[in-house]
XYZ file of N, CA, C and O in Angstrom:
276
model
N 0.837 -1.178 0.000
C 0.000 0.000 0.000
C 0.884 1.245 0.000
O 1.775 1.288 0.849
N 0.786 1.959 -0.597
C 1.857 3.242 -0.722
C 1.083 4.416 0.168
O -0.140 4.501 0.057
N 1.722 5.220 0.953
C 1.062 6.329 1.455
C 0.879 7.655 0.561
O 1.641 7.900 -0.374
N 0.035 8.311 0.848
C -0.028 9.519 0.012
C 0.978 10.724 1.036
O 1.162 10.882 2.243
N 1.443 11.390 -0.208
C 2.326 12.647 0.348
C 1.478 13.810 -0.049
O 0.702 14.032 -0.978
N 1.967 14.567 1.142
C 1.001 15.793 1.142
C 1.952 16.556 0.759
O 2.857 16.733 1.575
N 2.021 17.048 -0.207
C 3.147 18.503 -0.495
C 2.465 19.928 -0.164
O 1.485 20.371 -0.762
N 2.936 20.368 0.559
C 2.395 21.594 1.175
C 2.260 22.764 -0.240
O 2.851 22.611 -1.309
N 1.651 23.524 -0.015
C 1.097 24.903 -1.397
C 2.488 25.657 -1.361
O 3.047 25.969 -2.413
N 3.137 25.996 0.119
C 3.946 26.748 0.762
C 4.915 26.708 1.379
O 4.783 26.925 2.583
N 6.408 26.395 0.811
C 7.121 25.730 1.443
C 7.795 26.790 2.485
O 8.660 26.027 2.914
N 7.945 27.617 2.969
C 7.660 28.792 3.876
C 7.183 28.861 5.491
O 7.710 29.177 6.558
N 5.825 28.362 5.018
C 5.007 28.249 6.054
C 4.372 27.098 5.870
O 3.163 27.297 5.988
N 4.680 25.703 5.575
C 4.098 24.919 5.296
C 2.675 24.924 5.398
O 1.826 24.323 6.057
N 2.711 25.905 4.425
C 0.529 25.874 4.246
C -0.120 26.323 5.646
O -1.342 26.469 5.659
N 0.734 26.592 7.030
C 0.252 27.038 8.152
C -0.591 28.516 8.039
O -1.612 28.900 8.609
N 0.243 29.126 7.108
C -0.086 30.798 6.697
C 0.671 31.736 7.663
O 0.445 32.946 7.674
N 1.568 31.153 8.466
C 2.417 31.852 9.592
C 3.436 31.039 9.914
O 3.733 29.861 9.713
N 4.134 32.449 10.748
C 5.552 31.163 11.108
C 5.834 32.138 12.382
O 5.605 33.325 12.611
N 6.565 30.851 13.247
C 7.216 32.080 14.754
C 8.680 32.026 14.536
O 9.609 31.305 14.174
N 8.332 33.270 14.988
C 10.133 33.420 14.740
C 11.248 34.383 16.005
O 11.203 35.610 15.919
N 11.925 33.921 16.802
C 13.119 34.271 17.888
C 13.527 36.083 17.497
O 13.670 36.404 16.318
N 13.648 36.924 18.404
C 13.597 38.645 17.908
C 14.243 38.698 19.107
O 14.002 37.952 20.055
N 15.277 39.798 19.078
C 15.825 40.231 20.349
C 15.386 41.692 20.228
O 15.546 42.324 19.184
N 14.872 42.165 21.240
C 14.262 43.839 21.535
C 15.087 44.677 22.462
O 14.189 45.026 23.229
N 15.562 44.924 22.665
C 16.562 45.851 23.376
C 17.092 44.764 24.473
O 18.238 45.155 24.699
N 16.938 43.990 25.008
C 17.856 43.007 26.575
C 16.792 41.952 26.343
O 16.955 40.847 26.860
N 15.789 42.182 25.658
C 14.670 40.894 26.039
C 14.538 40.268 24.676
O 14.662 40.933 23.648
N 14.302 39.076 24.686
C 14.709 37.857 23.675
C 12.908 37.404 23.461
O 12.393 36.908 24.463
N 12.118 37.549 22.369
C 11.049 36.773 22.599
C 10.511 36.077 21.034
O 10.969 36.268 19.908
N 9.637 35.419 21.383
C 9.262 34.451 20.134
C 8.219 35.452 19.626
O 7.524 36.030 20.461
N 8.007 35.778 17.918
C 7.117 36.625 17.506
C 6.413 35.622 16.434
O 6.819 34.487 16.186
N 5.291 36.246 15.851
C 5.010 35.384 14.552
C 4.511 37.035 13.817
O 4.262 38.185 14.180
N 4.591 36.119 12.451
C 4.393 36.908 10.761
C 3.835 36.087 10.381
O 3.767 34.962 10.877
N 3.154 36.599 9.119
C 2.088 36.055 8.241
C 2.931 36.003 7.487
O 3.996 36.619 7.455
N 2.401 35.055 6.641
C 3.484 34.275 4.860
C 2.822 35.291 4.228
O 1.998 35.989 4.818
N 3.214 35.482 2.674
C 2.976 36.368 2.243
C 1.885 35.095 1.192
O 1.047 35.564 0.421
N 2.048 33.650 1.307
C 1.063 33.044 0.345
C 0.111 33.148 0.553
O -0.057 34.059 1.364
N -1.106 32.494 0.138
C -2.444 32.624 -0.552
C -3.276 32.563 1.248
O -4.064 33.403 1.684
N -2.703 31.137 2.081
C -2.679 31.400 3.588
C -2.686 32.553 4.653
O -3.394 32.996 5.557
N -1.630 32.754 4.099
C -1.113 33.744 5.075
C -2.180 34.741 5.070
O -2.674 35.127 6.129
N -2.503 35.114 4.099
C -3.687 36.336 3.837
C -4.859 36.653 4.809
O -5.477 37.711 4.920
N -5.059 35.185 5.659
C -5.921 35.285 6.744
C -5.543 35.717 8.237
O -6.107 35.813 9.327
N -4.109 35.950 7.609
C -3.395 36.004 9.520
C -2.974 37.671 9.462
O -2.577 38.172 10.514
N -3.045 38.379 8.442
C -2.677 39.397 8.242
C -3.672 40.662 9.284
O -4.891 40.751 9.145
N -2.912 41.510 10.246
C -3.179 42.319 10.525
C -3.020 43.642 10.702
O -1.836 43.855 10.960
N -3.730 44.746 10.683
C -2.822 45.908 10.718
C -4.004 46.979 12.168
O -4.898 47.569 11.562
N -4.067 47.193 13.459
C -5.168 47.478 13.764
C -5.237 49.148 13.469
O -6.313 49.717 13.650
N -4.188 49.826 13.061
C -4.278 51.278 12.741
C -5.150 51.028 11.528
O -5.533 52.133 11.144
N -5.561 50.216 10.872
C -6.707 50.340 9.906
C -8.291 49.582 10.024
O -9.106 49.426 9.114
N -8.435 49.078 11.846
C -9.384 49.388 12.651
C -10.756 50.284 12.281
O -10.501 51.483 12.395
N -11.567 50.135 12.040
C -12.467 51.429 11.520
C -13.303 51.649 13.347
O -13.903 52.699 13.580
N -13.268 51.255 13.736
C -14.037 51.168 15.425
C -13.278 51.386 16.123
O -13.274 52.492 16.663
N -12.077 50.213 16.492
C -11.636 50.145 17.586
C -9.977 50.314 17.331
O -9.152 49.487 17.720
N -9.573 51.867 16.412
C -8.180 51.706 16.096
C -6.893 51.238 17.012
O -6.803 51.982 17.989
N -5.973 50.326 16.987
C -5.201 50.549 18.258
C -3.658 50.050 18.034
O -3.418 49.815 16.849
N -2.833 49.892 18.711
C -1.156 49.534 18.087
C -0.723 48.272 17.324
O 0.409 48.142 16.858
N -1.606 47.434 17.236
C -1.038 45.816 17.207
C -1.351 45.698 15.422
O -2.185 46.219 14.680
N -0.330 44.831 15.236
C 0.452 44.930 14.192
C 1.163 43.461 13.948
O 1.912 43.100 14.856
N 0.992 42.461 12.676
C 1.195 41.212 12.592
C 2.505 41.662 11.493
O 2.193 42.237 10.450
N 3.502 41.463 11.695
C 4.137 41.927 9.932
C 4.406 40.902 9.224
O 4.558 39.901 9.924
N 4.539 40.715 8.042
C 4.559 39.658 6.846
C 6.221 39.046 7.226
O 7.168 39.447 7.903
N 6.027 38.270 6.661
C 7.287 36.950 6.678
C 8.692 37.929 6.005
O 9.828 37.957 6.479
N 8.189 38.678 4.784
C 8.942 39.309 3.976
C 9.675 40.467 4.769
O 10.899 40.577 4.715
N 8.806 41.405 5.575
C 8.992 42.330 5.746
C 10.243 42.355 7.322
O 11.038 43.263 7.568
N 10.046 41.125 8.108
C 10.500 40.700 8.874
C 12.210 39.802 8.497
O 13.313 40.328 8.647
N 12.006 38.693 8.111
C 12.637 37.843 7.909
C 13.735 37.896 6.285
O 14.729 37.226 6.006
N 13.079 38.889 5.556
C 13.923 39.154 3.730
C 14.828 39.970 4.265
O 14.401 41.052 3.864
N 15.818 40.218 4.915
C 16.729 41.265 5.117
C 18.149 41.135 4.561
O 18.963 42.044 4.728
């Protein structure tokens, strides 16, 4: 019987639509996550300064914008 392989859409974010990723902030070390920039990711994307109610600081940034350096 052969198993089936799942090849992910996204080799990135394996089709998760996010990834966490290790950031050092001035002395403090913490785990963050970003959205993939694939077809996924599109659901994890946030920005709340474009809030129409409840505007406020929080902010998801893309895989690219984070991690392409």
């Amino acid at each position: 019987m052969k198993e089936k392989i799942k090849v992910p859409k996204c080799f990135v974010c394996m089709g998760e639509g996010f990834i966490f990723y290790r950031k050092k902030v001035g002395e403090l070390e913490g785990e963050y996550v970003a959205y993939c920039t694939c077809q996924a990711g599109k659901n994890h994307a946030y920005n709340g300064a474009q809030c129409e109610k409840n505007k406020n600081p929080y902010y998801i940034p893309s895989v690219a914008e984070e991690l392409d350096h």
